[in-house]
Short mmCIF file of C-alpha atoms (C1' of nucleotides) in Angstrom, two decimals:
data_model
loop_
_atom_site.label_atom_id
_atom_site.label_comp_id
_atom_site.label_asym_id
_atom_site.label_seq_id
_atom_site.Cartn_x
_atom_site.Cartn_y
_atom_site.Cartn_z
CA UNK A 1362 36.17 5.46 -20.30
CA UNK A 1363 36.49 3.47 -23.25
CA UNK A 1364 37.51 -0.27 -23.15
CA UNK A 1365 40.51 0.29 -25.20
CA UNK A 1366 41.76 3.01 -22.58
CA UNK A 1367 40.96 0.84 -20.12
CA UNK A 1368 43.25 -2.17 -22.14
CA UNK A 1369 46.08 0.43 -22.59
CA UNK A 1370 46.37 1.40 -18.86
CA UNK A 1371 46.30 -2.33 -18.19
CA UNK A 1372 49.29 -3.08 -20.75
CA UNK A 1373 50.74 -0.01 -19.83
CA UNK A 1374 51.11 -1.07 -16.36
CA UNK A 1375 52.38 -4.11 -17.32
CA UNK A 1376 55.35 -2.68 -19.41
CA UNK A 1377 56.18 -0.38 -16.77
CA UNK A 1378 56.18 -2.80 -14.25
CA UNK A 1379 58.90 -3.60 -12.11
CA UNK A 1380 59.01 -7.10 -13.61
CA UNK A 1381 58.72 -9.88 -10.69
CA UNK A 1382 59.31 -12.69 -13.37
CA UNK A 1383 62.44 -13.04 -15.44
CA UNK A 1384 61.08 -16.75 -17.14
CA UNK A 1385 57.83 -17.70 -15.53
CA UNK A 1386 57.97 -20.58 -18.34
CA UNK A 1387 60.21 -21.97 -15.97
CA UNK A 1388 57.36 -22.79 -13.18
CA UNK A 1389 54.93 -24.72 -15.45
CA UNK A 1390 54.76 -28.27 -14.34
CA UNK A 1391 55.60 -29.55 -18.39
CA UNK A 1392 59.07 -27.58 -17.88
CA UNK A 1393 61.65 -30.28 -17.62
CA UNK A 1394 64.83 -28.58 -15.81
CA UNK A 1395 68.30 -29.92 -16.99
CA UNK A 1396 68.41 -30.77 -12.68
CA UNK A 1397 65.75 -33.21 -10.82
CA UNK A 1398 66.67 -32.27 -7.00
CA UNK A 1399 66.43 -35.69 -4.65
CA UNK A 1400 65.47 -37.87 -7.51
CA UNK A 1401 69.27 -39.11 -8.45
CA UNK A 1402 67.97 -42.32 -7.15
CA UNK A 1403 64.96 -42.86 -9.23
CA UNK A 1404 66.88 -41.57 -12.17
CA UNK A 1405 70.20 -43.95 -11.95
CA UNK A 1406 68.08 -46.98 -11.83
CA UNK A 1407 65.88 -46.03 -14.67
CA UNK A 1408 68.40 -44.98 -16.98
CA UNK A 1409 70.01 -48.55 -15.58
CA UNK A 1410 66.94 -50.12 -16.69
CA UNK A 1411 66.86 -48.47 -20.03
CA UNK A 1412 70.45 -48.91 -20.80
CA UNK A 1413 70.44 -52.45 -22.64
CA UNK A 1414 68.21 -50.78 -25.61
CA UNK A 1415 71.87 -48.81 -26.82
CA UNK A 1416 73.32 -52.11 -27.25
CA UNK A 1417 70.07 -53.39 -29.54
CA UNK A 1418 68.46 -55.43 -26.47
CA UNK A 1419 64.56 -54.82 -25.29
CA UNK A 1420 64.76 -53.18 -22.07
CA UNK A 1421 62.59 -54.49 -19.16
CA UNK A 1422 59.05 -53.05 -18.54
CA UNK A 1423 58.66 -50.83 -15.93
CA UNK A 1424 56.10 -49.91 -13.65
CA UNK A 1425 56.37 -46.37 -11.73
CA UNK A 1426 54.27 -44.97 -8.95
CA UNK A 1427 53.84 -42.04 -6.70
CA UNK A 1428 51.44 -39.37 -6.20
CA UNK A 1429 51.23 -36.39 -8.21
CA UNK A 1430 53.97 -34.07 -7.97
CA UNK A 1431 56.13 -36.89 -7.26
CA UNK A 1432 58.38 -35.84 -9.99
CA UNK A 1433 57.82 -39.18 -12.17
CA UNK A 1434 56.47 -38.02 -15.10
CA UNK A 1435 59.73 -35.60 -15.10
CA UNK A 1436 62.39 -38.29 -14.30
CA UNK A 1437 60.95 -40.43 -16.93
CA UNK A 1438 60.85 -37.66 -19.94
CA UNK A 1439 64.14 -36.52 -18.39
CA UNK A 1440 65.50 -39.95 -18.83
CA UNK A 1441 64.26 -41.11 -22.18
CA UNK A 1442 64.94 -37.63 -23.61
CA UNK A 1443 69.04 -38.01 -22.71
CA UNK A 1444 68.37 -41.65 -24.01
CA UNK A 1445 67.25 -40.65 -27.80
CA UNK A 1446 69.86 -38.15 -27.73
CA UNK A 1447 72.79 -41.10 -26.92
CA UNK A 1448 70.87 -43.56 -29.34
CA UNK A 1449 70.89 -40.81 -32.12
CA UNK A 1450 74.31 -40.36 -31.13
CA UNK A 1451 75.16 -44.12 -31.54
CA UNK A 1452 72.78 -44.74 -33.84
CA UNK A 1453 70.49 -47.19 -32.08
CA UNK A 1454 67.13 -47.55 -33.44
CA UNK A 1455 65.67 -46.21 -30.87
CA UNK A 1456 62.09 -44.42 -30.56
CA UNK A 1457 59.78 -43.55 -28.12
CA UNK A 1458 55.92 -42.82 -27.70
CA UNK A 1459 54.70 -40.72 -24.63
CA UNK A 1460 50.91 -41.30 -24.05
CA UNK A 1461 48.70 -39.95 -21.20
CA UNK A 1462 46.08 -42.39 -20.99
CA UNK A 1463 43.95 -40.04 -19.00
CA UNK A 1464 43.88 -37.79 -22.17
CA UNK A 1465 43.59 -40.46 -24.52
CA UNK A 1466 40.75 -42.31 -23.30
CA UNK A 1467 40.12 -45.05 -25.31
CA UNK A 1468 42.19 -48.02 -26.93
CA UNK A 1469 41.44 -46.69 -30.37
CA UNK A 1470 42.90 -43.30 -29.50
CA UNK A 1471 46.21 -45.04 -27.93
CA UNK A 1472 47.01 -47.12 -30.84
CA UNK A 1473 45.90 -44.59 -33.03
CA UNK A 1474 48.56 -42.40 -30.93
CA UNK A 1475 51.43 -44.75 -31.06
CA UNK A 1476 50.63 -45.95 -35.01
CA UNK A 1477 51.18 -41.75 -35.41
CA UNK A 1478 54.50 -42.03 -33.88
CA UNK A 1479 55.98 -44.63 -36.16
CA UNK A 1480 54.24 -42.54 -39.04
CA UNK A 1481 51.47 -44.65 -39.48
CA UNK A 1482 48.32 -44.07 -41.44
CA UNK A 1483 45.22 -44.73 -39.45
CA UNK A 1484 41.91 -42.60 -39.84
CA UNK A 1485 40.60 -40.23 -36.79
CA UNK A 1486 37.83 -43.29 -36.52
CA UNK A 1487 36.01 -45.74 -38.45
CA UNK A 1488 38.33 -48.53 -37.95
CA UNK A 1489 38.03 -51.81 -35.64
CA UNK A 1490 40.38 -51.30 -32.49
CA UNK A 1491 41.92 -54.64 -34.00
CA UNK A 1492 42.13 -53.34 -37.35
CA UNK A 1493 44.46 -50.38 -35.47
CA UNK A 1494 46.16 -52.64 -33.41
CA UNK A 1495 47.21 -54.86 -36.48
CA UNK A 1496 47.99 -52.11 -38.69
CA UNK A 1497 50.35 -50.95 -35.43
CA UNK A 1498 52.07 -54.04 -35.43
CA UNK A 1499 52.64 -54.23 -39.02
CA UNK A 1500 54.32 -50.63 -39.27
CA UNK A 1501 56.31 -51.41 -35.96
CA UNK A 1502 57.65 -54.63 -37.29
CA UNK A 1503 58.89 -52.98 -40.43
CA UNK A 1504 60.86 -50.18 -38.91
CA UNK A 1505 63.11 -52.92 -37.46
CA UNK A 1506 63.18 -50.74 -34.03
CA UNK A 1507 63.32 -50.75 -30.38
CA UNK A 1508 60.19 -48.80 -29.30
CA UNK A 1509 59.32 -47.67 -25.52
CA UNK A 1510 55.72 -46.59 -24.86
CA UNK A 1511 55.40 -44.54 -21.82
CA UNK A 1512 51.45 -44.98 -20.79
CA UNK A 1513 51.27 -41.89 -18.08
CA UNK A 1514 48.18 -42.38 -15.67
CA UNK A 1515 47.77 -46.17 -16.68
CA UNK A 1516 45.77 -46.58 -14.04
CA UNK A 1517 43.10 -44.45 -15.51
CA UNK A 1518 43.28 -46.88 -18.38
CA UNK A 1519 42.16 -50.25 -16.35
CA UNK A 1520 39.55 -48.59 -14.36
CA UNK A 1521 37.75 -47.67 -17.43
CA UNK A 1522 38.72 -50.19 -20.12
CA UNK A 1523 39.64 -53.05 -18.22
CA UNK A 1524 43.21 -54.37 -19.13
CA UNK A 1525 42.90 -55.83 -22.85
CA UNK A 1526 45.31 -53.07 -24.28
CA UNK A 1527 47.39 -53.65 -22.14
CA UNK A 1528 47.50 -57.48 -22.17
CA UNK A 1529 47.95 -57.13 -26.05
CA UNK A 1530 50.83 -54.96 -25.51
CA UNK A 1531 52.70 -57.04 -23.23
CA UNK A 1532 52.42 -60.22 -25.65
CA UNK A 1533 52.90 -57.97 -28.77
CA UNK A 1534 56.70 -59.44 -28.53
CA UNK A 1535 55.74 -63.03 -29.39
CA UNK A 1536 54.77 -61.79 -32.62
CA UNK A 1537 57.16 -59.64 -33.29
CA UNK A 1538 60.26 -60.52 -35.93
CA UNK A 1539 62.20 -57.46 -36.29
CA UNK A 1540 60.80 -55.03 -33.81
CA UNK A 1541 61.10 -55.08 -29.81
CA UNK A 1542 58.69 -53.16 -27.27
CA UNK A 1543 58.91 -51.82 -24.09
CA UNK A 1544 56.78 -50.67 -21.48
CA UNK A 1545 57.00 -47.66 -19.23
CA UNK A 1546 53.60 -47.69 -17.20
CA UNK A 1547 53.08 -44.59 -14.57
CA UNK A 1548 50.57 -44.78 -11.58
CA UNK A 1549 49.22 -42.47 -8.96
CA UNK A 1550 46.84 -45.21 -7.56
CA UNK A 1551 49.27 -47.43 -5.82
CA UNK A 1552 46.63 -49.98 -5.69
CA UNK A 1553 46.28 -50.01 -9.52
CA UNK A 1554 47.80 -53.27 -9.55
CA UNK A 1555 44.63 -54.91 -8.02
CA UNK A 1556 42.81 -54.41 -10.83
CA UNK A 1557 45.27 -56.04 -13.00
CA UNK A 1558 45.16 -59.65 -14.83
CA UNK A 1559 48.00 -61.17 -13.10
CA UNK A 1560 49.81 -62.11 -16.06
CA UNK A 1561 49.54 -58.72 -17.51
CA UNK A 1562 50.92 -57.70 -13.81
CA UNK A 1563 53.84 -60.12 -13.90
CA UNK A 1564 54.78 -58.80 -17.70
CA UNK A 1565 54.28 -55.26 -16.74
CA UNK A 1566 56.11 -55.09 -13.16
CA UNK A 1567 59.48 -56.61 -14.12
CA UNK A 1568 60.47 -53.43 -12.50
CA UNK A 1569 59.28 -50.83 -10.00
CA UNK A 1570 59.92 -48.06 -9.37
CA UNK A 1571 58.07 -46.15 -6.37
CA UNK A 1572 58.35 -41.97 -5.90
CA UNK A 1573 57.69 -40.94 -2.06
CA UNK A 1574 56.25 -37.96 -1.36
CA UNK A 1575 58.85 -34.83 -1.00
CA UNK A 1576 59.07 -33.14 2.41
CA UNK A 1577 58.93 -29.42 2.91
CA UNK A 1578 63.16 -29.23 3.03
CA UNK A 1579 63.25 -31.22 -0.73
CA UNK A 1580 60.11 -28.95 -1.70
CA UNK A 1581 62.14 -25.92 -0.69
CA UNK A 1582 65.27 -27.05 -2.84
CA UNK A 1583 62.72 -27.47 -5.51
CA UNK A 1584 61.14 -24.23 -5.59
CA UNK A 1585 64.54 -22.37 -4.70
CA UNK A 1586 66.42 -24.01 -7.98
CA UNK A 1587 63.29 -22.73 -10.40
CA UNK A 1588 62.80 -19.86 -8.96
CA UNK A 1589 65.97 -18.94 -9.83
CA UNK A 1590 65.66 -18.69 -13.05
CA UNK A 1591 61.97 -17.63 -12.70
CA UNK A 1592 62.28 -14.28 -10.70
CA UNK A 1593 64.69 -11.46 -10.55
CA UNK A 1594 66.78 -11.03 -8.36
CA UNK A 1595 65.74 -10.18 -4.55
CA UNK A 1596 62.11 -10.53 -5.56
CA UNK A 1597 61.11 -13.96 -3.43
CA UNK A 1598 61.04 -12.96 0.10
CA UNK A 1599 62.59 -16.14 1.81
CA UNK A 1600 59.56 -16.77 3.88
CA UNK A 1601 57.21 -16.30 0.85
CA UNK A 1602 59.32 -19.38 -0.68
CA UNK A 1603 59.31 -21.47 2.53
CA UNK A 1604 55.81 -21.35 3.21
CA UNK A 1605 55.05 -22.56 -0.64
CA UNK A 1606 56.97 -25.75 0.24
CA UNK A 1607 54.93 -25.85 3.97
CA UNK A 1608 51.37 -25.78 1.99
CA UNK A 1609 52.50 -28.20 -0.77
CA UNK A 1610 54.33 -30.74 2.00
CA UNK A 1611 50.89 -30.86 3.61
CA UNK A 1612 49.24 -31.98 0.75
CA UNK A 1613 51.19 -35.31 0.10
CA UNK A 1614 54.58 -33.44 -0.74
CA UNK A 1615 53.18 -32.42 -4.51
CA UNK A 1616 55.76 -30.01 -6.52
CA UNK A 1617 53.14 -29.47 -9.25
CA UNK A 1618 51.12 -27.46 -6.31
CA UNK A 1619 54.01 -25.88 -5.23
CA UNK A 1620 55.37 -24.50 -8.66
CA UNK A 1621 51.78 -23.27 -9.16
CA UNK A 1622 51.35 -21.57 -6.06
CA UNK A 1623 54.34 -19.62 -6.86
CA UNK A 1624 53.49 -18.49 -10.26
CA UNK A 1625 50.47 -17.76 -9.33
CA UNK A 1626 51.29 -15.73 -6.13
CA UNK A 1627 54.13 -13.95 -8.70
CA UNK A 1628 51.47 -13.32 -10.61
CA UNK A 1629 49.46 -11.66 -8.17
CA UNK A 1630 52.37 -9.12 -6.94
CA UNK A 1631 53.26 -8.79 -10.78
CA UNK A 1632 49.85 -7.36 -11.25
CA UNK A 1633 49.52 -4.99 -7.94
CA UNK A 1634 53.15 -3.85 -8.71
CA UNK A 1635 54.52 -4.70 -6.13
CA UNK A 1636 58.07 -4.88 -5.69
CA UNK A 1637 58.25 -8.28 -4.25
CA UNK A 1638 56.95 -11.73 -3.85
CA UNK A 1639 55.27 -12.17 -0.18
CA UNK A 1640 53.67 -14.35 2.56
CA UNK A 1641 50.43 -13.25 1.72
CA UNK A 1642 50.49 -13.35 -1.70
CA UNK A 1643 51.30 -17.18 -1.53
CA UNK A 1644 48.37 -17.23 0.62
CA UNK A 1645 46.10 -15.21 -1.58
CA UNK A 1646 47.06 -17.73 -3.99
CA UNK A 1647 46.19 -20.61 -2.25
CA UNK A 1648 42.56 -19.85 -2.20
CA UNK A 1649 42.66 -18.43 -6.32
CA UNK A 1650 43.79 -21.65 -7.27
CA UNK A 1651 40.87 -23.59 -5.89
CA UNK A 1652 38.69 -20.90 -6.74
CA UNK A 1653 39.87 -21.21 -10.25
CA UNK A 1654 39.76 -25.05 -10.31
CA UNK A 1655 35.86 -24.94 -8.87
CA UNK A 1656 34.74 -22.18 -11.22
CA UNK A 1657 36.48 -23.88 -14.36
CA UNK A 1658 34.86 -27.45 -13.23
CA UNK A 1659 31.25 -25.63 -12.59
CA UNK A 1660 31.50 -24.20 -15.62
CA UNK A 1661 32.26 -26.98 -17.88
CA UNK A 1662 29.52 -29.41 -16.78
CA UNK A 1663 26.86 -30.76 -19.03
CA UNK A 1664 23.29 -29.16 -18.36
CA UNK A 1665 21.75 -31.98 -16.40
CA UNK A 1666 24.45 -31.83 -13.94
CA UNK A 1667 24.15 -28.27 -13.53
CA UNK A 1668 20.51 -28.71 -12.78
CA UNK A 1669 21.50 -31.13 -10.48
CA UNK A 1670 23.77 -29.52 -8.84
CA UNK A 1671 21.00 -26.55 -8.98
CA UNK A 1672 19.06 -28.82 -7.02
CA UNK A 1673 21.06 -29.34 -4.27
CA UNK A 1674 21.74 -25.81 -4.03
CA UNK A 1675 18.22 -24.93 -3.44
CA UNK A 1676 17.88 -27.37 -0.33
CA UNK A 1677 20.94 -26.09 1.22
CA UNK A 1678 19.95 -22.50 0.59
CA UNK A 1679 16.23 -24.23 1.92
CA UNK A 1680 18.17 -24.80 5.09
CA UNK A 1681 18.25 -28.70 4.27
CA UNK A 1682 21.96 -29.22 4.08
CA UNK A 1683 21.98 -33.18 4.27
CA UNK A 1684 18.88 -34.13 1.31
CA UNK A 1685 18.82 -37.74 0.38
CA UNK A 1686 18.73 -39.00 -3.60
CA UNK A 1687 14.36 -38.93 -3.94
CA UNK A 1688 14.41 -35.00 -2.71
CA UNK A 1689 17.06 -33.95 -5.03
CA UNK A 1690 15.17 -36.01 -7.61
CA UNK A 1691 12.19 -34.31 -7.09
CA UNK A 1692 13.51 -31.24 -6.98
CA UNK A 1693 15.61 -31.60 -10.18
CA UNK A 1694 12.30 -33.03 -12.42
CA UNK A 1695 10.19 -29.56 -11.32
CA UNK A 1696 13.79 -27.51 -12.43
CA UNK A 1697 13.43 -29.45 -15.64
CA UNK A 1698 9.88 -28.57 -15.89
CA UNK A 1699 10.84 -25.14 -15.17
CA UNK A 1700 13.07 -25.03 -18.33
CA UNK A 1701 10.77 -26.94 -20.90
CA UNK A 1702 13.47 -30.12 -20.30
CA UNK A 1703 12.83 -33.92 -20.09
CA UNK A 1704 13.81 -35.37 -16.83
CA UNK A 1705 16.49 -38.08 -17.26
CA UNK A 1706 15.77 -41.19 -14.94
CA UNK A 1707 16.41 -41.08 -11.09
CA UNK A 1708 19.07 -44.09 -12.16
CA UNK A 1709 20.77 -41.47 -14.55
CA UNK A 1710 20.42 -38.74 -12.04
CA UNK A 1711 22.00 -41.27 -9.15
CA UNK A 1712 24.67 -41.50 -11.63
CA UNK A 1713 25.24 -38.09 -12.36
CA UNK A 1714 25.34 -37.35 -9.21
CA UNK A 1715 28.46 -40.00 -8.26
CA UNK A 1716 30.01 -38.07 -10.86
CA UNK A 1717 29.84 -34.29 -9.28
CA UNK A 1718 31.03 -37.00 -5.95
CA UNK A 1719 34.10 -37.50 -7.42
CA UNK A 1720 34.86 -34.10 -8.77
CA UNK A 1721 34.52 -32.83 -5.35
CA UNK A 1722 31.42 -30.98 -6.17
CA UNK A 1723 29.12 -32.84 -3.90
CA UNK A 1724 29.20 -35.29 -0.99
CA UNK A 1725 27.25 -38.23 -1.56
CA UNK A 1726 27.33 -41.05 0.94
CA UNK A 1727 25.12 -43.75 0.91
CA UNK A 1728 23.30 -44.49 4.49
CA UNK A 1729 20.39 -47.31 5.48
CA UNK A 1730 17.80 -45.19 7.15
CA UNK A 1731 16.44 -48.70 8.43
CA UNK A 1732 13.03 -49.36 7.15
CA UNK A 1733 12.98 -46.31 5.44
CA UNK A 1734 15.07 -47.41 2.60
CA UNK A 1735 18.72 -46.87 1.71
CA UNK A 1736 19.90 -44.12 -0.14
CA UNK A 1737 22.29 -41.51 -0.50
CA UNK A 1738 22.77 -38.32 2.03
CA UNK A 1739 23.90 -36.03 -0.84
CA UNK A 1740 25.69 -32.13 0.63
CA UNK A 1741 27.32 -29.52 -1.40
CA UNK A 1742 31.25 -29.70 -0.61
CA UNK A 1743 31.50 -26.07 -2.09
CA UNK A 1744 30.16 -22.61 -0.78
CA UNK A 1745 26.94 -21.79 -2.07
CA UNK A 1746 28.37 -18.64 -3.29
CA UNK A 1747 30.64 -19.75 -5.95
CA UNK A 1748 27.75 -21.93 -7.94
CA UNK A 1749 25.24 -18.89 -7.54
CA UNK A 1750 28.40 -16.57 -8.86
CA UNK A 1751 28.43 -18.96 -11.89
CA UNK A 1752 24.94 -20.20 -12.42
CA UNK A 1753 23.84 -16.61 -12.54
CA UNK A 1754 26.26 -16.08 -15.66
CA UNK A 1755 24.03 -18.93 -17.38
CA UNK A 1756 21.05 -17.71 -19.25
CA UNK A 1757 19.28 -21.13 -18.65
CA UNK A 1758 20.32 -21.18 -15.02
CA UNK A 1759 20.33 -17.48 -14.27
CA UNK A 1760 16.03 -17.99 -13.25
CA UNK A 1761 16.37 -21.33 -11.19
CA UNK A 1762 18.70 -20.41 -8.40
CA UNK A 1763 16.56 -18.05 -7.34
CA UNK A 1764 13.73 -20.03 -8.01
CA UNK A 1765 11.77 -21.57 -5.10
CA UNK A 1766 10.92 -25.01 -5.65
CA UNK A 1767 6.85 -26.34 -4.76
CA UNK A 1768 8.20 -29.39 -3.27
CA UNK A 1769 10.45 -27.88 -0.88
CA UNK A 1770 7.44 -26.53 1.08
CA UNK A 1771 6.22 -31.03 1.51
CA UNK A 1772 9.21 -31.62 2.45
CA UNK A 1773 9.92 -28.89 5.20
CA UNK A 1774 6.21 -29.91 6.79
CA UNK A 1775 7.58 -33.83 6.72
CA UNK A 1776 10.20 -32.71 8.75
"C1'" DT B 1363 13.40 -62.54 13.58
"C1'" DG B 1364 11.39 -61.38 9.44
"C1'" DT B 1365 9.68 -57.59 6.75
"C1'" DC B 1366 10.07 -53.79 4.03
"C1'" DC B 1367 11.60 -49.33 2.38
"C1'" DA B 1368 14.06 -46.44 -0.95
"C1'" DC B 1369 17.06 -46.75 -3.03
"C1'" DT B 1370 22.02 -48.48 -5.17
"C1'" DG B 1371 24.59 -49.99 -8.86
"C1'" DG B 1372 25.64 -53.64 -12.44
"C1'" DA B 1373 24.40 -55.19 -16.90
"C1'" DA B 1374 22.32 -55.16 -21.21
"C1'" DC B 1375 20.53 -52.60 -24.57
"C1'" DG B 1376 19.00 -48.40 -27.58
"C1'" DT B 1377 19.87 -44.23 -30.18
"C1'" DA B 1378 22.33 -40.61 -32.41
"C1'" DC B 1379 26.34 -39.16 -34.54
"C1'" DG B 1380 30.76 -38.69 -37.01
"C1'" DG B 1381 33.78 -40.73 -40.04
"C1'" DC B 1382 35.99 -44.44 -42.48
"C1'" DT B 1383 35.88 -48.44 -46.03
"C1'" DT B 1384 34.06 -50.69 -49.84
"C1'" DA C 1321 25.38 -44.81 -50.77
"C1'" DA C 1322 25.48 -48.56 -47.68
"C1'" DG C 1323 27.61 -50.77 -44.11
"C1'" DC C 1324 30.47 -50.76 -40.31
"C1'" DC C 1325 32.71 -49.05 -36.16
"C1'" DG C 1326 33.66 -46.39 -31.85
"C1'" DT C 1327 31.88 -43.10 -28.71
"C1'" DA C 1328 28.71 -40.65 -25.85
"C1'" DC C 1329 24.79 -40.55 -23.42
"C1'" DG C 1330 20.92 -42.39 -22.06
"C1'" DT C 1331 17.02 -46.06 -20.55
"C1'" DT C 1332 15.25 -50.31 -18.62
"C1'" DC C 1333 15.46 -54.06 -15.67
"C1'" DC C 1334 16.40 -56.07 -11.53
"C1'" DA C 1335 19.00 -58.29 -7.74
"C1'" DG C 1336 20.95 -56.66 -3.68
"C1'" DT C 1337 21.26 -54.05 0.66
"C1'" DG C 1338 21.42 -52.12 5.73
"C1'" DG C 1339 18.97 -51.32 9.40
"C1'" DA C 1340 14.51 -49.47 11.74
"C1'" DC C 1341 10.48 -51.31 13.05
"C1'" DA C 1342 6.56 -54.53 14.17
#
DNA sequence: TGTCCACTGGAACGTACGGCTT
DNA sequence: AAGCCGTACGTTCCAGTGGACA
C-alpha cells in the first residue's frame, strides 16, 4: 500500500468520524474561559488590588503562589485582560507586560522583553544588561504610563540569577518622573521567598495572594464547564469525567493535568471511533501522557547526557540497579571511547548527572559508604524499555545499548 | 578517636560563538 | 574590522563530608 493511501484512509476516517470534540481549543491550559470556577476569591481581591491604576495611581506589587494548575496564571491574565479593556475604555494609560521567566531565562532577555512591549529598540544581544535596563527606563519614562509586569515562575528567576533584576525593578520608581511600575510576581515554590533579599521581599510582597490546591468536587466543576463546550453532546460518560478530577486531585489538585488528560483521552476515542469518551480511555491516557513527557525529555538531551544516561542503563540491564558516581564514570569514558568522543570530567559528569536527577530521569542520592568514600547511589527512575525504544532510534546510540561494557565484568567479580 | 576514602559541589576561570556598536 | 557583551558549556582546583574501620 502506498503511504498516501495509507494518509487518505487516515483522514478519511477522521472526516467520517463521529466527531467526539466540538472545540478541543477549549481544553488547552493557555485557553482563558470568560468563567474561573472557585476562584471568585482570588479574583475580587486582585482586581481590588489593581483597581487604583484606573484612577492614575501605581497599584501595589503583588506576590501570588500556588502549585501548578492552581489557576493563577489564569486569574491573573483574566484580571489584567478585563483591566486594559476598562482602562482603554476610560482612557487610563494603562499597559501591561506578561513574562515567563522560566522561558526567558536571563535578565537581558526580560528587559529586552518588556523594552519590546513599550516599543523599544534593543538588539537580540550585544548590549550590557545595564545598557537594556537604562534604555528600558528611558522609553518607560517617556510614555508617561502606568505599566504592570507580570514575571510568571519568578521563582525560576532567583534560583538561577540571584535577585538583582528584581531588586532594580522594585527601586525603578525612585527614578522614575512620569512613569509608575508595578509588580505582579507568580510562584510555585512557596519557599521562593527564602531566597529573596529582604528588601526586595518587603517591596515585592505588599500583597499575597496564595492559590490552594482544588479538590476532586472543584476539579469536577472545572472539567464539566470546559467540557461543555469541548465535546458534543452525550459524548463524556459521567464516570469518564469524574475519574479525570480523582487522578488530577491526587496529584496536588492540578487543572492543567486534568484538562490534558481529557483531551488526550478524547483524543484517543476520537481516533478508535468510538462513540464516546470512557473510563479507560482516561486511563489509557494517563500512562500516554507520561510516556509522551519521558520520550520528548529523552529525546531532547544533549549527547553526553545520553551517554550517561546510556551508562546507567547498561548496569541496570548488568543487573546492578543501585551503581555509585566512579562506575557510571567508568562506564561512560569506555562509551565515549566507543564513539571516537572525549570524556568530559567526572566533575562535569557528577553534574550532568544532577541534571537527568531533577528531570526525573535518574535517582541520584548521595550516601557515605564509611571509609569507602562518599558518593552518589545513582538508579534509573524510568523503565529500561522506553530509553532502549529511543536510544535505538539514534544512529550514535543505536550500537551502545547493546553494547557490553569491559568494566562491567571488574566490577561484577568486586562484588 | 582519628584516619581516610571517594567523592560532592562551590567558585573561578577558559573557550567558542553570535551579534551589536563604534 | 576591532572591541565588547551575554550565553553556553566546559575544566581546574580544592575544601568539605559522613561514616566504616583500625
Amino acid at each position: 500500500m502506498s503511504k498516501t493511501t495509507v494518509l487518505d484512509k487516515v483522514f478519511e476516517h477522521f472526516l467520517k468520524g463521529n466527531g467526539i470534540f466540538q472545540d478541543r481549543e477549549v481544553l488547552r491550559h493557555d485557553y482563558i474561559p470568560d468563567m474561573l470556577p472557585h476562584r471568585r476569591e482570588q479574583i475580587r481581591y486582585l482586581g481590588e488590588i489593581c483597581a487604583p491604576v484606573l484612577k492614575g495611581s501605581r497599584c501595589s506589587n503583588v506576590l501570588v503562589y500556588g502549585k501548578t494548575g492552581t489557576g493563577k496564571t489564569a486569574v491573573i491574565k483574566y484580571v489584567l485582560s478585563r483591566l486594559g479593556h476598562k482602562a482603554c475604555e476610560l482612557g487610563a494609560p494603562v499597559k501591561v507586560c506578561y513574562i515567563n521567566c522560566r522561558l526567558m531565562s536571563t535578565e537581558y532577555r526580560i528587559f529586552s522583553s518588556l523594552c519590546a512591549t513599550l516599543d523599544v529598540k534593543v538588539p537580540f544581544t550585544g548590549l550590557a544588561v545595564g545598557e537594556v535596563f537604562d534604555r528600558f527606563k528611558t522609553g518607560l519614562d517617556s510614555r508617561k504610563i502606568l505599566f504592570i509586569i507580570v514575571l510568571d515562575e519568578i521563582d525560576a528567576l532567583i534560583k538561577t540569577r540571584g535577585d538583582v533584576l528584581l531588586y532594580e525593578l522594585t527601586r525603578i520608581n525612585e527614578t522614575l518622573h512620569y512613569s509608575k511600575t508595578a509588580i505582579v510576581g507568580i510562584s510555585n515554590d512557596l519557599r521562593f521567598k527564602e531566597f529573596l533579599d529582604p528588601r526586595v521581599l518587603s517591596s515585592l510582597s505588599e500583597e499575597e495572594i496564595v492559590f490552594r490546591p482544588y479538590d476532586a468536587a472543584e476539579l469536577r466543576d472545572i472539567l464539566l464547564d470546559r467540557a461543555r463546550p469541548a465535546f458534543h453532546d452525550g459524548v463524556l460518560f459521567d464516570g469518564a469525567l469524574s475519574l479525570c478530577a480523582a487522578l488530577a486531585a491526587a496529584e496536588h489538585g492540578d487543572a492543567r493535568r486534568a484538562l490534558d488528560l481529557l483531551r488526550v483521552a478524547g483524543e484517543l476515542a476520537e481516533r478508535e471511533g468510538s462513540e464516546a469518551v470512557v473510563e479507560d480511555h482516561i486511563r489509557r491516557a494517563e500512562k500516554r501522557i507520561e510516556h509522551d513527557r519521558i520520550a520528548e525529555a529523552l529525546e531532547n538531551l544533549p549527547l553526553h547526557s545520553k551517554l550517561v544516561l546510556c551508562s546507567v542503563y547498561l548496569l541496570g540491564k548488568a543487573k546492578i540497579s543501585c551503581a555509585v558516581t566512579g562506575d557510571i564514570y567508568e562506564i561512560y569514558c569506555e562509551l565515549c571511547g566507543q564513539s571516537g568522543l572525549t570524556p568530559l570530567t567526572q566533575r562535569r559528569v557528577s553534574s550532568l548527572v544532577n541534571e537527568l536527577d531533577v528531570i526525573g530521569l535518574l535517582n541520584a542520592r548521595v550516601v557515605s559508604m564509611g571509609r569507602y568514600g562518599r558518593t552518589k547511589k545513582i538508579r534509573l527512575s524510568i523503565a529500561r524499555s522506553i530509553i532502549r525504544a529511543s536510544f535505538i532510534t539514534d544512529d550514535r546510540l543505536e550500537r551502545l545499548v547493546k553494547y557490553a561494557p569491559k568494566y562491567l565484568a571488574e566490577i561484577s567479580s568486586r562484588r
